Amino acid sequence: MTSSTSIPVIDDISVLYSAPKLASARERWFELHAKFQELYGQVPDFIARSPGRVNLIGEHIDYAGFGVLPMAIEDDCLIAVAIDHANPTVQVANMSHEKYPTLNFIPKPAEQGFVDIDPKAHIWSNYFAAGFRGFLEEMNVRDTPKGMKCLMNGTVPTGAGLSSSSAFVCCAVQATCKAQESILVKNAQTLPSSYEMAVISIRSEQYVGTMGGGMDQACSILSKPKSALFIEFHPVLKVTPVFFPSTLPPIAFVIANTLVTSDKAVTAPVRYNLRVVETRGAARILAKTLNLEIPASGKFHLKQVLDAHFENIGFEYTGKTEAEADIEKLTTMIDIVEQVFGTEEIKDGVSFAKVCEMSDLSEQEFTKLYIQQPIRAEKYHLYRRAKHVYGEERRVVQFRDTCEKAASASKQVSAESLFAQLGGLMNASQDSCHNLFDCSCDELEELTKLARQAGAYGSRLTGAGWGGATVSLVAEDKVPEFIAHIKKEFYGKHHPQLTGKELDHAVFASAPSSGAATFIGNNY
């Protein structure tokens, strides 16, 4: 699905939240509105909203070109905005102003990039600036932008792997689009579709110094109510809703935050950005080994390697479903990774010089092609990263195929059997994240183990890892006792000082949420 529709405009927030969470959401929106009036002496013209997300399965494979399966959650980012047609100054305040200082700037000319962003300065307002600059540049705005008075409030836990930063960037892109709409209309420009807004958001977040693949932004912008999303990135961004089958009891997903903060902007050089470089380097070396043509740009990711290899050798699709064909291809690629990188010399990591030698590039050439953001490493793990990527995508395909077969079954499927299959894939994903991609941590290992002991069919980290949150598959009727057990055994041990409200925010079940929306009106 590459929708041509724009981000929906709503006048009632009840379409955004499930019944159990609607009352507290209304209270929060009213508070944002009142604070905006107090701060700026006027009411907002609109409120932009973008949700966080939880990735059910498919970690660290989006930037390798492969599909993932997240769902939007009800926690979100809100930016209330009043448009100033007389003064171009942009003011961005935060409801937690004592912690997050207000950003004030007058936009620079387009040739100077509108607003300075220093990715080394890890400040909250960089995410707004990235969305503001990214949107104006993508839309080639040459006029002086309209002024914006903004107030932001977010409930997505920061550093929890639930995409708080991307929700903020998406919301900033959305707020900038709405505020600058009159300029676009004056210049006879077509307003971007929701699909185009997702692409703009993906590109915009690079200004804060991270090399993401696009899952977070696509999910935040494009999610539909009551479904997860299968998001593909190659050859183009494509989104397909995936509905869970009807079971008795129904399926539920519980999110639990380890409260170990993983600040992507701070740790990116030794974690996130490094993994991007390792997977891209592995892709180039595999392509050379398989005698595949490398594009003139030199850029190649692991999905392109798979596609090119099977086109090269000719793949027999007759009698196979799409899922069966994908699983066969991915299994073959895992075997190839073992053959190419599974030697004693390579398996436990190699030097940068060795990576360049295997890539048939000088260190300068490799750096120019593949290292756009800062990285630091003593060893580069080509074997582990490539094996994780192909294995994880195989699990994504199996997870989606299991759901779709069960949803299309003529009779109600066995909850126990379905949950066991899906949960097994989630557990295998966690093992791979820990053993091959090295993106877990002690707290994530402890929490996923406790979750399984408490009755979860599957439990895994979600998001970039190295802290953050877990997602667990639980039968809906077991959710209250499951959450009570996790509160006692994990938070009672590690965070006994947390209040009841703080605990409820740390571990919770979430319904699949709709994506971005623009609210206009006063009737929350």
PDB file of C-alpha atoms in Angstrom, residues 77 79 92 94 100 103 105 115-119 121-135 152 158-159 163-174 176 201 204-210 217 262-268:
ATOM      1  CA  CYS A  77       3.799  12.868  20.818  1.00  0.00           C
ATOM      2  CA  ILE A  79       2.600  19.388  19.291  1.00  0.00           C
ATOM      3  CA  VAL A  92       9.146  25.315  20.664  1.00  0.00           C
ATOM      4  CA  ASN A  94       7.896  21.576  26.274  1.00  0.00           C
ATOM      5  CA  TYR A 100      13.652  20.731  28.475  1.00  0.00           C
ATOM      6  CA  LEU A 103      13.962  26.457  21.472  1.00  0.00           C
ATOM      7  CA  PHE A 105      15.085  30.643  16.282  1.00  0.00           C
ATOM      8  CA  VAL A 115      18.119  25.933  11.162  1.00  0.00           C
ATOM      9  CA  ASP A 116      21.444  24.733  12.570  1.00  0.00           C
ATOM     10  CA  ILE A 117      21.502  21.217  14.004  1.00  0.00           C
ATOM     11  CA  ASP A 118      24.554  19.887  15.795  1.00  0.00           C
ATOM     12  CA  PRO A 119      24.163  16.081  16.104  1.00  0.00           C
ATOM     13  CA  ALA A 121      24.709  18.317  20.987  1.00  0.00           C
ATOM     14  CA  HIS A 122      22.222  15.826  22.397  1.00  0.00           C
ATOM     15  CA  ILE A 123      19.324  18.183  23.073  1.00  0.00           C
ATOM     16  CA  TRP A 124      15.625  17.408  22.835  1.00  0.00           C
ATOM     17  CA  SER A 125      14.847  20.269  20.436  1.00  0.00           C
ATOM     18  CA  ASN A 126      17.136  18.787  17.747  1.00  0.00           C
ATOM     19  CA  TYR A 127      14.308  16.401  16.890  1.00  0.00           C
ATOM     20  CA  PHE A 128      11.927  19.268  16.188  1.00  0.00           C
ATOM     21  CA  ALA A 129      14.597  21.123  14.221  1.00  0.00           C
ATOM     22  CA  ALA A 130      15.252  17.986  12.161  1.00  0.00           C
ATOM     23  CA  GLY A 131      11.577  17.656  11.231  1.00  0.00           C
ATOM     24  CA  PHE A 132      11.277  21.379  10.471  1.00  0.00           C
ATOM     25  CA  ARG A 133      14.368  21.488   8.282  1.00  0.00           C
ATOM     26  CA  GLY A 134      13.728  18.133   6.626  1.00  0.00           C
ATOM     27  CA  PHE A 135      10.207  19.058   5.553  1.00  0.00           C
ATOM     28  CA  MET A 152       5.123  19.721  22.849  1.00  0.00           C
ATOM     29  CA  THR A 158      12.383   7.970  26.159  1.00  0.00           C
ATOM     30  CA  GLY A 159      15.175   5.465  25.579  1.00  0.00           C
ATOM     31  CA  SER A 163      10.476   5.187  19.147  1.00  0.00           C
ATOM     32  CA  SER A 164       9.965   8.355  21.178  1.00  0.00           C
ATOM     33  CA  SER A 165      12.513  10.232  19.054  1.00  0.00           C
ATOM     34  CA  SER A 166      10.956   9.201  15.737  1.00  0.00           C
ATOM     35  CA  ALA A 167       7.474  10.023  17.004  1.00  0.00           C
ATOM     36  CA  PHE A 168       8.785  13.519  17.814  1.00  0.00           C
ATOM     37  CA  VAL A 169      10.412  13.940  14.384  1.00  0.00           C
ATOM     38  CA  CYS A 170       7.261  12.712  12.624  1.00  0.00           C
ATOM     39  CA  CYS A 171       5.143  15.068  14.688  1.00  0.00           C
ATOM     40  CA  ALA A 172       7.486  17.975  13.866  1.00  0.00           C
ATOM     41  CA  VAL A 173       7.308  17.190  10.137  1.00  0.00           C
ATOM     42  CA  GLN A 174       3.534  17.042  10.378  1.00  0.00           C
ATOM     43  CA  THR A 176       5.605  22.084   9.938  1.00  0.00           C
ATOM     44  CA  SER A 201      10.281  11.875   8.234  1.00  0.00           C
ATOM     45  CA  SER A 204      14.656  14.173   8.383  1.00  0.00           C
ATOM     46  CA  GLU A 205      15.759  12.081  11.356  1.00  0.00           C
ATOM     47  CA  GLN A 206      19.208  11.644   9.825  1.00  0.00           C
ATOM     48  CA  TYR A 207      19.919  15.249  10.844  1.00  0.00           C
ATOM     49  CA  VAL A 208      20.186  14.172  14.491  1.00  0.00           C
ATOM     50  CA  GLY A 209      23.001  11.766  13.655  1.00  0.00           C
ATOM     51  CA  THR A 210      21.346   8.350  13.381  1.00  0.00           C
ATOM     52  CA  GLN A 217       8.593   6.703  11.005  1.00  0.00           C
ATOM     53  CA  SER A 262      19.456   3.624  25.505  1.00  0.00           C
ATOM     54  CA  ASP A 263      20.131   7.061  24.067  1.00  0.00           C
ATOM     55  CA  LYS A 264      20.554   6.347  20.370  1.00  0.00           C
ATOM     56  CA  ALA A 265      22.179   9.713  19.673  1.00  0.00           C
ATOM     57  CA  VAL A 266      24.864   9.139  22.345  1.00  0.00           C
ATOM     58  CA  THR A 267      25.671   5.471  21.762  1.00  0.00           C
ATOM     59  CA  ALA A 268      25.182   5.356  17.979  1.00  0.00           C
TER      60      ALA A 268
END
